[in-house]
Coordinates of C-alpha atoms in Angstrom, one line a residue:
Chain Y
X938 CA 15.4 2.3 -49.6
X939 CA 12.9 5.1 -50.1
X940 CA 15.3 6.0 -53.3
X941 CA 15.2 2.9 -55.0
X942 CA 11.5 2.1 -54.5
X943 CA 11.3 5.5 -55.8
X944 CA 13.3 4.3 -59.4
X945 CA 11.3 1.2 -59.1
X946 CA 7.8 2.8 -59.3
X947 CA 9.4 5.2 -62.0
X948 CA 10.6 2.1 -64.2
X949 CA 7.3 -0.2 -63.2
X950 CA 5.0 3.2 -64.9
X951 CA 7.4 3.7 -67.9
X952 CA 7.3 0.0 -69.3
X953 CA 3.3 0.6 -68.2
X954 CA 3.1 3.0 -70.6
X955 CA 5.6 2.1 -73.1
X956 CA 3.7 -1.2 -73.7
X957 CA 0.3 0.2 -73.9
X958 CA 1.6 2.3 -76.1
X959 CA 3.3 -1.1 -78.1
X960 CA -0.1 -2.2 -78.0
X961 CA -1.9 0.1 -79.4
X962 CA 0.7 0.7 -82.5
X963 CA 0.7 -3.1 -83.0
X964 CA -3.1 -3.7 -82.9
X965 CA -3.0 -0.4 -85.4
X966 CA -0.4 -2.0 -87.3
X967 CA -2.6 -5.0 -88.0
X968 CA -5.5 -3.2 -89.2
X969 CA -7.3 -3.8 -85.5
X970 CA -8.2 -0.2 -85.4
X971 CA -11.1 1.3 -87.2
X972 CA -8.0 4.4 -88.6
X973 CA -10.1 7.3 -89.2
X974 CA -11.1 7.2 -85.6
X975 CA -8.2 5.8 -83.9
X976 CA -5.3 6.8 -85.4
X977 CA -1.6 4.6 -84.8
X978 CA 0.4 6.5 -82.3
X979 CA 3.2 6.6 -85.5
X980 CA 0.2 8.6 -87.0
X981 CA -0.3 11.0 -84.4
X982 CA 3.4 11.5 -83.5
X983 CA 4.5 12.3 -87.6
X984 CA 1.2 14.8 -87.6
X985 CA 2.8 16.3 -84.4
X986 CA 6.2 16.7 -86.6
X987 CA 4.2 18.4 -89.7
X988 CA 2.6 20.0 -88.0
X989 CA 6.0 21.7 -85.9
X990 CA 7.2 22.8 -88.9
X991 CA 4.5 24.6 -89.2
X992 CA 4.8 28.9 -87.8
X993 CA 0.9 28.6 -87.8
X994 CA 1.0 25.9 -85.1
X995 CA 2.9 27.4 -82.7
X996 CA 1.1 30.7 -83.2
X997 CA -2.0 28.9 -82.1
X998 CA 0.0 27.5 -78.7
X999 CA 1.6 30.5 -78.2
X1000 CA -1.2 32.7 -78.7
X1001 CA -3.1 29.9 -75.8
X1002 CA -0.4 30.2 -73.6
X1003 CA -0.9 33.7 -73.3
X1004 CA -4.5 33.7 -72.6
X1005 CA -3.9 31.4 -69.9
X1006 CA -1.3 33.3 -68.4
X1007 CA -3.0 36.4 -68.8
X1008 CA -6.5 34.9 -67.2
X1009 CA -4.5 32.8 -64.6
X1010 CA -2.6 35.9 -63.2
X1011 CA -5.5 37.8 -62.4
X1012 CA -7.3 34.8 -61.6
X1013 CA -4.4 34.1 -58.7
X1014 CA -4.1 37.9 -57.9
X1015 CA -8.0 38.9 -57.5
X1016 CA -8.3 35.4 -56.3
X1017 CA -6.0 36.0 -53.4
X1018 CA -7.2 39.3 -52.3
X1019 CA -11.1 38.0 -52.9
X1020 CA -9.9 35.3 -50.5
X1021 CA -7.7 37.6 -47.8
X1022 CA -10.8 40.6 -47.7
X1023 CA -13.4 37.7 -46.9
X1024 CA -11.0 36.9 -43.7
X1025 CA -10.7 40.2 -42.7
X1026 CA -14.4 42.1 -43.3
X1027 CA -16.5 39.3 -41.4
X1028 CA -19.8 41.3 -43.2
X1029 CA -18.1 40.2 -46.4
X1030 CA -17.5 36.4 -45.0
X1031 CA -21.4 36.0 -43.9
X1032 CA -22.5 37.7 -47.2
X1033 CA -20.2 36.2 -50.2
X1034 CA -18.6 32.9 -48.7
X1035 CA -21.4 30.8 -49.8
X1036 CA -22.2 32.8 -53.4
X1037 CA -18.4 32.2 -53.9
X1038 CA -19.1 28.7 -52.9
X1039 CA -21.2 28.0 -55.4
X1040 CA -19.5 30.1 -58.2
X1041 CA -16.9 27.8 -57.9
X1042 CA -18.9 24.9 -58.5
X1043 CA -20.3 26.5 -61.6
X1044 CA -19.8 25.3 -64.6
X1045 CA -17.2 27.7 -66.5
X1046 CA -18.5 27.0 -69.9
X1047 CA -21.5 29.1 -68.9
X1048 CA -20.0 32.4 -69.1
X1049 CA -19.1 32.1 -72.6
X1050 CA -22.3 33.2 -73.6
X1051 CA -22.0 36.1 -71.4
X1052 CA -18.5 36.8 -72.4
X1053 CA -19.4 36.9 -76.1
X1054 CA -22.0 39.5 -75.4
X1055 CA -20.1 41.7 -73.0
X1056 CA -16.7 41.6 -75.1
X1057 CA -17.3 40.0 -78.4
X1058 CA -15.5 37.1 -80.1
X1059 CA -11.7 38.5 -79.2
X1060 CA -9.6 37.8 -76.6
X1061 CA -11.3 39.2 -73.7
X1062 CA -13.9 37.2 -73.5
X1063 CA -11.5 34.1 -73.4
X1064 CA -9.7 35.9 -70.6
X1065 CA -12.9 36.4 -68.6
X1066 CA -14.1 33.4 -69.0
X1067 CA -10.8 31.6 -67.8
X1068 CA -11.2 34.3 -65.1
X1069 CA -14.4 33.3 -63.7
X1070 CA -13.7 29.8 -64.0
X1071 CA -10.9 29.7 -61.8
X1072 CA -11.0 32.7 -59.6
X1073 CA -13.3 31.6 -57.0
X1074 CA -11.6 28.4 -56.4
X1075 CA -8.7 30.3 -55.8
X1076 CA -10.5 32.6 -53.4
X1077 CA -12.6 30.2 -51.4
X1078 CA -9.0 28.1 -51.2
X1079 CA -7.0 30.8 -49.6
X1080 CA -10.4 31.9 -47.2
X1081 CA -10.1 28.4 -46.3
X1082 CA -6.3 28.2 -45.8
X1083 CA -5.8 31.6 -43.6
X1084 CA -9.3 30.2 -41.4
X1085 CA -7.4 27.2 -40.6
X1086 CA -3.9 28.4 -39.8
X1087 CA -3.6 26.9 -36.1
X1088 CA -5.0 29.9 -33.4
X1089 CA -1.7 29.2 -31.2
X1090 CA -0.1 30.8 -34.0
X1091 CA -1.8 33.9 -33.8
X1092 CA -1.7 33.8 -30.3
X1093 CA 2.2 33.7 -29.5
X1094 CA 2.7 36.5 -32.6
X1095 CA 0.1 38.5 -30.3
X1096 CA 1.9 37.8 -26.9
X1097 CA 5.5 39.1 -29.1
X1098 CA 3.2 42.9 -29.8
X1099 CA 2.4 41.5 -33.4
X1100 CA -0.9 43.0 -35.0
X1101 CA -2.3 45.0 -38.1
X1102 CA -0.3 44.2 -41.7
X1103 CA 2.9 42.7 -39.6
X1104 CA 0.5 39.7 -38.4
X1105 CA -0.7 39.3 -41.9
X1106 CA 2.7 39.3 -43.7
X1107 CA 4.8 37.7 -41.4
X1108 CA 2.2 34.8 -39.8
X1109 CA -0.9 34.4 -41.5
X1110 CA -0.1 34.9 -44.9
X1111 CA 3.1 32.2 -44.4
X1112 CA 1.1 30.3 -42.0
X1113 CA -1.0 29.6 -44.9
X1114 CA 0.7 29.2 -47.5
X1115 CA 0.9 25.2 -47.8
X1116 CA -3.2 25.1 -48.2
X1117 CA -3.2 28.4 -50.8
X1118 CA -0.8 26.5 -52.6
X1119 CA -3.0 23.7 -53.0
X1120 CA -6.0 26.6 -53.8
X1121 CA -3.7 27.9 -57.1
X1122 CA -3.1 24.4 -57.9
X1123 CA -6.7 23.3 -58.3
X1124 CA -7.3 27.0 -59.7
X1125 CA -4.8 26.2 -62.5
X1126 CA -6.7 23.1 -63.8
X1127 CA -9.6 24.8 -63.8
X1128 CA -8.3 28.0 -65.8
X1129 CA -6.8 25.3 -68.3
X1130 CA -9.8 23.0 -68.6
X1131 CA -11.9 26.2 -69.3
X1132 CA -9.9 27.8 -71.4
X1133 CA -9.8 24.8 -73.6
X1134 CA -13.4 24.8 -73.6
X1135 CA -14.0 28.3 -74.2
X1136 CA -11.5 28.1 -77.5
X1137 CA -13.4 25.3 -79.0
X1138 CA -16.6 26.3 -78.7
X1139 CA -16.2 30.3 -79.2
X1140 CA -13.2 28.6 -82.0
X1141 CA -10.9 30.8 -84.3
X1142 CA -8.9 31.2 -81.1
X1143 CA -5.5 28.8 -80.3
X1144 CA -5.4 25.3 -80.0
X1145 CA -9.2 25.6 -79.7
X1146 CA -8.9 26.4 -83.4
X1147 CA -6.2 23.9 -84.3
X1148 CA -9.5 21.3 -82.9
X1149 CA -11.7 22.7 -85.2
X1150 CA -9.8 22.3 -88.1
X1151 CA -9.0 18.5 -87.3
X1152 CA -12.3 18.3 -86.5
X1153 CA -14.1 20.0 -89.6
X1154 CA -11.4 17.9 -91.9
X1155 CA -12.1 15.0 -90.4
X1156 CA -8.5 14.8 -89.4
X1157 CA -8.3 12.5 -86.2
X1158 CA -4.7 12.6 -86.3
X1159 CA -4.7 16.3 -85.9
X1160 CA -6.9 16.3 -82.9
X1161 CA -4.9 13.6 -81.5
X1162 CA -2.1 15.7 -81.9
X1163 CA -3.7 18.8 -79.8
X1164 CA -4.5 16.7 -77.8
X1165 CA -1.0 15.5 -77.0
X1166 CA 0.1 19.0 -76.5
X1167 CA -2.9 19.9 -74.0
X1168 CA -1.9 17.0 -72.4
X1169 CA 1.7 18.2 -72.6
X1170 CA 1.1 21.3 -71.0
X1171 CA -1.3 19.8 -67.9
X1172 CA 1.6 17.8 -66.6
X1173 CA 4.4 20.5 -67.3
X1174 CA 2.8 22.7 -65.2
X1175 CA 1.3 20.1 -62.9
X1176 CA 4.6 18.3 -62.0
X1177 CA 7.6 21.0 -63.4
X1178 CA 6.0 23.8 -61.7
X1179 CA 3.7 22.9 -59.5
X1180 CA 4.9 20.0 -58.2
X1181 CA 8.6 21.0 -57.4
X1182 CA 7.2 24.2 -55.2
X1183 CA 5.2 22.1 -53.5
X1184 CA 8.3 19.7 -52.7
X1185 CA 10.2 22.8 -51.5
X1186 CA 7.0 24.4 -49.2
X1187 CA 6.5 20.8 -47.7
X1188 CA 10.1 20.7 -47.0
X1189 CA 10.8 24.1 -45.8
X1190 CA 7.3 23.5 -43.3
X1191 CA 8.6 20.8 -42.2
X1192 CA 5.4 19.0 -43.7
X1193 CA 7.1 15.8 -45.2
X1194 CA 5.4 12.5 -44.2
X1195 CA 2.2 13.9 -43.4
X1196 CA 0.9 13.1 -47.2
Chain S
X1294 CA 2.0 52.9 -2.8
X1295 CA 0.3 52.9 -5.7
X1296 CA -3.5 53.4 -5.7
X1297 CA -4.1 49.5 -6.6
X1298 CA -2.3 48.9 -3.3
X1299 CA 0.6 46.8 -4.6
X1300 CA 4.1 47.6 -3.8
X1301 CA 7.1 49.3 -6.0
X1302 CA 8.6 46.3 -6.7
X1303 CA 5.7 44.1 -7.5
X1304 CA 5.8 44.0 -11.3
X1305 CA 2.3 41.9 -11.4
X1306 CA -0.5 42.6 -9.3
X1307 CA -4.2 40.5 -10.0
X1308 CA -7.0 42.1 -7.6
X1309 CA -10.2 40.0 -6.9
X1310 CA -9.8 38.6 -10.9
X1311 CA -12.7 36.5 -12.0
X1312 CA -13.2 34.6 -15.5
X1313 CA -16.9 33.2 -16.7
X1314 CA -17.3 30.9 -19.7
X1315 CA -20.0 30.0 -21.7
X1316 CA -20.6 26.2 -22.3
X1317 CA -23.3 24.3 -23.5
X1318 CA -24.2 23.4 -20.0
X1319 CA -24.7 27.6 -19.4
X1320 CA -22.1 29.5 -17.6
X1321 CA -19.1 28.5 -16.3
X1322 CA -17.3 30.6 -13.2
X1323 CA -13.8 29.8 -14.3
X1324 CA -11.4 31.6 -11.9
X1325 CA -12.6 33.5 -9.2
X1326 CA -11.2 36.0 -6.8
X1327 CA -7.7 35.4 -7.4
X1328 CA -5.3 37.9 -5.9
X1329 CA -1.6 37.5 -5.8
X1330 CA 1.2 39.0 -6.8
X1331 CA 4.7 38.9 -8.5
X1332 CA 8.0 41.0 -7.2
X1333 CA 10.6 41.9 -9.4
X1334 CA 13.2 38.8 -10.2
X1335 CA 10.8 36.6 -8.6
X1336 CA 10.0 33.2 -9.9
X1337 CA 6.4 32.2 -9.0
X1338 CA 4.9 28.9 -9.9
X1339 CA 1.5 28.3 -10.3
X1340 CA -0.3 25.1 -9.6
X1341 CA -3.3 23.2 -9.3
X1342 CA -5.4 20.5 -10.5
X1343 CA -6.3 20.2 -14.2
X1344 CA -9.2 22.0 -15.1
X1345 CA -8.5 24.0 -12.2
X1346 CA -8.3 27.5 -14.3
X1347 CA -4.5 28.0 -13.8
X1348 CA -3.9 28.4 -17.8
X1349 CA -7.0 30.6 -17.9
X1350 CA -5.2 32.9 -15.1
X1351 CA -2.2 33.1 -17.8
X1352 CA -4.1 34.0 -20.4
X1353 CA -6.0 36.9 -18.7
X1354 CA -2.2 38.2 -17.6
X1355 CA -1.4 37.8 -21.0
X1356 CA -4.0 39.7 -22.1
X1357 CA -5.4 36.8 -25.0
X1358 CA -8.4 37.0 -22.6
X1359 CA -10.3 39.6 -20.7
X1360 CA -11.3 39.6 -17.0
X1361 CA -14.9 39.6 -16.2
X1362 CA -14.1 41.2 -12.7
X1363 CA -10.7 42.7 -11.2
X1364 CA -8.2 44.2 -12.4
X1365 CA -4.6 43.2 -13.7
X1366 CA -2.1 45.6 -12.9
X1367 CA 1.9 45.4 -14.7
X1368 CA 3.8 48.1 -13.0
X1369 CA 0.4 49.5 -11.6
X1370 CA -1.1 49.9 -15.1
X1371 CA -4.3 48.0 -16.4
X1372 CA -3.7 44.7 -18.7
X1373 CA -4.9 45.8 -21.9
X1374 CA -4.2 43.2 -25.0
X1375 CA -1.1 40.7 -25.5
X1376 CA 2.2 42.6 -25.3
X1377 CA 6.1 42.1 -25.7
X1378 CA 6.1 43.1 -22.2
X1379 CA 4.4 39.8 -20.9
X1380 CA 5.5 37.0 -23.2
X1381 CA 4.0 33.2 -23.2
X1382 CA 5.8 30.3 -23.5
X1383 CA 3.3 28.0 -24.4
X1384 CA 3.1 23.9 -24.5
X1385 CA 3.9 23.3 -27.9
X1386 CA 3.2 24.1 -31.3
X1387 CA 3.7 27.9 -31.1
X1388 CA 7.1 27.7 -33.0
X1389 CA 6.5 29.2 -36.5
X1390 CA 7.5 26.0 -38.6
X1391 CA 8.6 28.1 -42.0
X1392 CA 10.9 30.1 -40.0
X1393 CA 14.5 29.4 -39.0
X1394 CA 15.6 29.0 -35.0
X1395 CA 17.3 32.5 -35.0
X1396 CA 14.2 34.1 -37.7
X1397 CA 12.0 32.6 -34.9
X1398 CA 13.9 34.0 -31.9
X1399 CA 14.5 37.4 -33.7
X1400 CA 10.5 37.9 -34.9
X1401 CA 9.4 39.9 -31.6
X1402 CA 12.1 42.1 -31.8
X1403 CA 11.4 42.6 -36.2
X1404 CA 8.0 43.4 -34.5
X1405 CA 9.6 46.5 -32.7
X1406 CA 11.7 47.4 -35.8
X1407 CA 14.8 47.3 -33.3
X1408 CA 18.1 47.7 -36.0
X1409 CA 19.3 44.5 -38.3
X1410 CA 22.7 44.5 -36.3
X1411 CA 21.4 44.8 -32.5
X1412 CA 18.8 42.2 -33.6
X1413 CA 21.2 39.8 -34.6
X1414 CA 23.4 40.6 -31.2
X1415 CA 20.3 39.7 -28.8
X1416 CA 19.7 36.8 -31.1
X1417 CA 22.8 35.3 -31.0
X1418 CA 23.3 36.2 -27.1
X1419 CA 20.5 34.3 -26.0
X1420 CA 20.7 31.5 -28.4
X1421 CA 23.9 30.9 -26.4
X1422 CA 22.2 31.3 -22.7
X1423 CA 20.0 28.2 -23.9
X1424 CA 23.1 26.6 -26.0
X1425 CA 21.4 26.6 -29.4
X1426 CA 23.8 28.9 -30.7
X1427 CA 24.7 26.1 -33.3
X1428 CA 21.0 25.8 -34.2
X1429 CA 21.0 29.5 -35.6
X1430 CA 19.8 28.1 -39.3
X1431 CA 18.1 25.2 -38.6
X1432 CA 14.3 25.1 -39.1
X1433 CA 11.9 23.8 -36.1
X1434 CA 11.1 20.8 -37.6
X1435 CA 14.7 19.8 -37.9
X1436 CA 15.1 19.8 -33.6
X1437 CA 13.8 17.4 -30.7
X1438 CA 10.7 18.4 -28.7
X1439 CA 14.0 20.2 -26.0
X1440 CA 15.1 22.0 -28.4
X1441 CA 12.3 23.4 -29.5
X1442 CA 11.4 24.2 -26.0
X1443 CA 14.4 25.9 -25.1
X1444 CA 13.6 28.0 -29.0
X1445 CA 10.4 28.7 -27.0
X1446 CA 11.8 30.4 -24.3
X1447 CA 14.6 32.1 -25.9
X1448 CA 11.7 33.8 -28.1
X1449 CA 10.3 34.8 -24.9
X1450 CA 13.8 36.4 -22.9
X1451 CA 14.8 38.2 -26.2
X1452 CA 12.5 40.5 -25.7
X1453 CA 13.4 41.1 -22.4
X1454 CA 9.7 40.8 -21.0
X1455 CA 8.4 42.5 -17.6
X1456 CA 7.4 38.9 -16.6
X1457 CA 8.2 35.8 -18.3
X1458 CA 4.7 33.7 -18.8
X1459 CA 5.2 30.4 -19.0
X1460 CA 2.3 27.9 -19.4
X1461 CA 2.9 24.1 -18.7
X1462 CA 5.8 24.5 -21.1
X1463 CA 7.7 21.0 -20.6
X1464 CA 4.5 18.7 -20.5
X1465 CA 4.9 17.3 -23.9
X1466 CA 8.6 16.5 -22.9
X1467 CA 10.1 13.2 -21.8
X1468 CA 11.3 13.2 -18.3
X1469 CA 14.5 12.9 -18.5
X1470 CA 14.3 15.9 -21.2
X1471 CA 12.5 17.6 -18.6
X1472 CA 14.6 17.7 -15.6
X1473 CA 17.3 18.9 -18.2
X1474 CA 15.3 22.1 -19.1
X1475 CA 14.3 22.5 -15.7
X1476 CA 17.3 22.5 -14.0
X1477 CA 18.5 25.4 -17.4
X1478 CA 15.5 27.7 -16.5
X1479 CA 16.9 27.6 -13.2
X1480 CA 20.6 28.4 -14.1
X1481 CA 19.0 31.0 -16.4
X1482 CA 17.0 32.8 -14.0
X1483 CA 19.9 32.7 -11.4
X1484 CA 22.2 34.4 -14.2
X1485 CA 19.7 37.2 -15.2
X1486 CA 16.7 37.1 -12.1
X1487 CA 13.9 37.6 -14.4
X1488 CA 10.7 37.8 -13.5
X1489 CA 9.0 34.4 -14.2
X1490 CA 5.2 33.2 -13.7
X1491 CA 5.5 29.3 -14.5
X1492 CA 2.3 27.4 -14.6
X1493 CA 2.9 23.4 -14.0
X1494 CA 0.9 20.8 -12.4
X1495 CA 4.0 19.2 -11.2
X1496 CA 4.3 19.9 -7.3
X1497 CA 8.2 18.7 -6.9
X1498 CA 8.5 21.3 -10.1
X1499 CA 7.2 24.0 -8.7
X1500 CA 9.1 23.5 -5.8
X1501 CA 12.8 23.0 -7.3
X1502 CA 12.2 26.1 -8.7
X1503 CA 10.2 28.9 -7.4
X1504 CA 10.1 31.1 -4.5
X1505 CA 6.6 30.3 -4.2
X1506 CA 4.1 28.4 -5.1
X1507 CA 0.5 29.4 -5.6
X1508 CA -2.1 26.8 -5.3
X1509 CA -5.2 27.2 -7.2
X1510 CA -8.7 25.3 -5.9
X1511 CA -10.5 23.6 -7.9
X1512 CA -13.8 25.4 -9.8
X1513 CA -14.2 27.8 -9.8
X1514 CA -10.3 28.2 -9.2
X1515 CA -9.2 30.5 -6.6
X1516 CA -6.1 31.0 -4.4
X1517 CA -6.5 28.6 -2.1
X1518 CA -2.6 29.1 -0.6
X1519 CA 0.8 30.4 -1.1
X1520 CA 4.0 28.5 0.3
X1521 CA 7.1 30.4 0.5
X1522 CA 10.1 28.5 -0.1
X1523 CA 12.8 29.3 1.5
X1524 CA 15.6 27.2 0.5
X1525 CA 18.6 28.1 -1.0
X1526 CA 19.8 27.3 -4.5
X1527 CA 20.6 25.0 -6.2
X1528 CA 18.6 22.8 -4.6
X1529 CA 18.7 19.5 -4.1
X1530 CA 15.4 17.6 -5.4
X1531 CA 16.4 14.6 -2.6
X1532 CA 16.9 17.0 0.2
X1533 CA 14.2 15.8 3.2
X1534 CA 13.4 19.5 3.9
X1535 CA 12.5 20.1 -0.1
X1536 CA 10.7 16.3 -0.4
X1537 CA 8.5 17.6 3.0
X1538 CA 7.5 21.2 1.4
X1539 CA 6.3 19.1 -1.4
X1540 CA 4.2 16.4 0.3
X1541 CA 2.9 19.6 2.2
X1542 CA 1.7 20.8 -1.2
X1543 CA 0.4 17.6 -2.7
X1544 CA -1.6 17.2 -0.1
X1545 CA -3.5 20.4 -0.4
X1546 CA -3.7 19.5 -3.7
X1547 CA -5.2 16.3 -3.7
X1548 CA -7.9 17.5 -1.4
X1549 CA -8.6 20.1 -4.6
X1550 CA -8.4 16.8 -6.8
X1551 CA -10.6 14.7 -4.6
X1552 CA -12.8 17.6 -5.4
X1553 CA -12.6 17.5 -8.7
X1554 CA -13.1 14.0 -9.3
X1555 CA -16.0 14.3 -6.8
X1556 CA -17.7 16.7 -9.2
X1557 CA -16.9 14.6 -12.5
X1558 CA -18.3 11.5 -11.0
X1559 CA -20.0 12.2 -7.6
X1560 CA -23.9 12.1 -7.4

């Protein structure tokens, strides 16, 4: 049962979209659409094939990708400790827990100014800015996760002579691990988001630059197009990566059912 | 004779022990004056009514809390900390869910960094004594509240504790789950004579099993007396002479429940 109602919602969201889609290429189709500003998905899709054939367009993803990966990892490494040294120094939890707080609810975009003054327009200052965009989510996530691992725990590792780095590795850390995941998670959309934003306004830099061009040529297709592969990349990441580790934590915690 | 005044073979000595808590209503004198102790292979059971402190009196032998008064003595030595020596087998919820049975079972002895192949041995070994030797891979998750139990205490025996702490551990069970993990504690401890200290507010429990039975008063909780039971095992829950020692017991107890209920609604 749980299987088929499974296809069922799978096929229900496919026509979904597959019609809307329909819809919008039909009302395009007639002249509905104002085309300069709303481009046919036919539009959109043969820019997308253009452009594919072009080595400059996957320079400008690739060289993307590696800014988020570079800013991510450091994000999720610093992140991680930031978030395990504010368990353990209870100074540092009293002091920073709440300036963390609020650094997470900061808007990202605002470094870039900083960035560009520290590093100058180049890649570092991308890579910060995705850094402190995501970084304290990360950390206040995983402060969160190892504060609420269940005390009984801690308490039958103690009463089986486990303490010091043993506790950490073996309980807390995996204890945990179900609510940090959740931390990276909401970490990587924020790394994504802001280095999106950081590449269009600081520009010259990946697909932030393939925007500006569509933009400054008053190509709409073009920024459709980027837009498709942002898109693209959210939900690879999102579901492929994200979601299938999830699926195999919740399982292996025995977590199923509960949401 | 050591200087704490217990003898050779008592493995657990508590002297004059006392226990204060702060609540919002200001301090409350948990356990006070309890003084009893535990001989080698001995199975003691501890009861009393709820609120009575007999979990707290675990916990300060286990050494996840400290004494305010007394002292705590394991083979004449001072309680200090939690310790493989004096393992609890809590309620519920203490399995580690992201572990397997046997990863569960083995983790106190990966704690002492005894060798891979020995620590599969004693894994396997006592995964038989509580018949989840067929269990080995399976995760907690994937077992009934029993089995999880019976994971619980083999965590405990692997390590071969000085005294076995066991705190109300078959409440969340079903009864007829119950009486089957009662009467394999038993068979257990008659194979290998540990030394238990089982905390239960179930009189007719505390009787099919132990050699005696502690009674705790009500707040703040203190011994209030210590039946010996003699009879020999296994015993017969129906027999008249085991149903008497336990209406004996019950009603001490309910006196210490009248008092409680006296206090929680009383003028």
């Amino acid at each position: 049962m749980p299987k088929n109602s499974v296809h069922n919602r799978l096929l229900f969201q496919s026509l979904f979209y597959v019609s809307a889609l329909g819809l919008w290429q039909v009302l395009a189709f007639a002249g509905l659409l104002p085309e300069k500003l709303l481009p046919a998905p036919s539009r959109i899709l043969g820019t997308l094939a253009f452009n594919a054939g072009l080595k400059s367009f996957w320079m400008a993803i690739g060289s993307s990708l590696m800014r988020i990966a570079a800013g991510y990892s450091i994000s999720v490494a610093a992140g991680l400790a930031m978030g395990f040294a504010l368990y353990r120094f209870r100074a540092l939890q009293e002091t920073l827990s709440s300036l963390f707080l609020a650094l997470q609810a900061f808007p990202s975009i605002c470094w870039v100014p900083v960035a560009l003054l520290w590093f100058g327009v180049n890649d570092a200052a991308v890579i910060f800015v995705v850094v402190f965009g995501s970084v304290f989510a990360i950390a206040v996530a995983t402060n969160q996760a190892i504060r609420n691992v269940p005390p009984i725990y801690l308490r039958a590792a103690a009463t089986m002579g486990s303490r010091g780095w043993h506790l950490y590795r073996e309980i807390i850390f995996p204890a945990a691990v179900p609510n940090i995941l959740y931390g990276l998670k909401l970490g990587w959309s924020y790394a994504w988001r802001t280095l999106i934003g950081s590449e269009i306004i600081i520009a010259g830099f990946g697909l932030g630059r393939l925007f500006q061009e569509g933009q400054k040529a008053g190509d709409m297709s073009l920024v459709f197009a980027v837009n498709v592969i942002v898109l693209a990349v959210s939900l690879l990441v999102d579901f492929g990566v994200f979601g299938r580790i999830e699926r195999e934590i919740r399982h292996r915690w025995g977590l199923e059912g509960s949401g | 004779m050591n200087p704490a005044g217990s003898t050779s073979s008592s493995v657990l000595a508590l002297r004059d022990v006392s226990k204060n808590f702060s609540t919002r209503r200001g301090e409350l004198n948990a356990v006070t004056d309890i003084r009893f102790d535990v001989r080698e292979g001995e199975f003691v059971c501890v009861v009393g009514p709820s609120g009575c402190g007999k979990s707290t009196v675990l916990n300060l032998i286990a050494g996840l809390d400290r004494p305010d008064g007394g002292s705590i003595l394991l083979d004449g030595r001072p309680v200090d900390g939690p310790g493989p020596d004096r393992v609890v087998v809590f309620q519920e919820g203490a399995l580690f869910p992201w572990m397997t049975v046997s990863e569960n079972v083995g983790y106190g002895l990966k704690v002492q960094k005894v060798p891979a192949e020995e620590l599969d041995q004693r894994v396997e070994k006592v995964l038989r004594l509580v018949h989840l030797d067929r269990f080995a891979s399976s995760y907690i998750h994937e077992l009934s509240g029993g089995m999880r139990q019976r994971v619980a205490i083999a965590r405990g025996l692997v390590l071969q504790p000085r005294i076995l702490l066991m705190d109300e551990p078959f409440n969340a069970l079903d009864t007829q789950t119950r009486d089957l993990l009662i009467e394999e504690l038993r068979a257990i401890h008659s194979e290998i004579r540990n030394t238990v200290l089982f905390v239960t507010h179930n009189v007719r429990e505390a009787v099919y099993l132990a050699d005696r039975v502690i009674l705790i008063s009500f707040r703040p909780g203190s011994v209030r007396n210590i039946f010996k039971i003699a009879l020999p095992r296994p015993r017969d829950p129906d027999n008249p002479e085991l149903e008497a020692i336990v209406r004996g017991i019950v009603g001490e107890l309910h006196e210490e429940v009248e008092k409680a209920v006296a206090k929680e609604f009383g003028p």
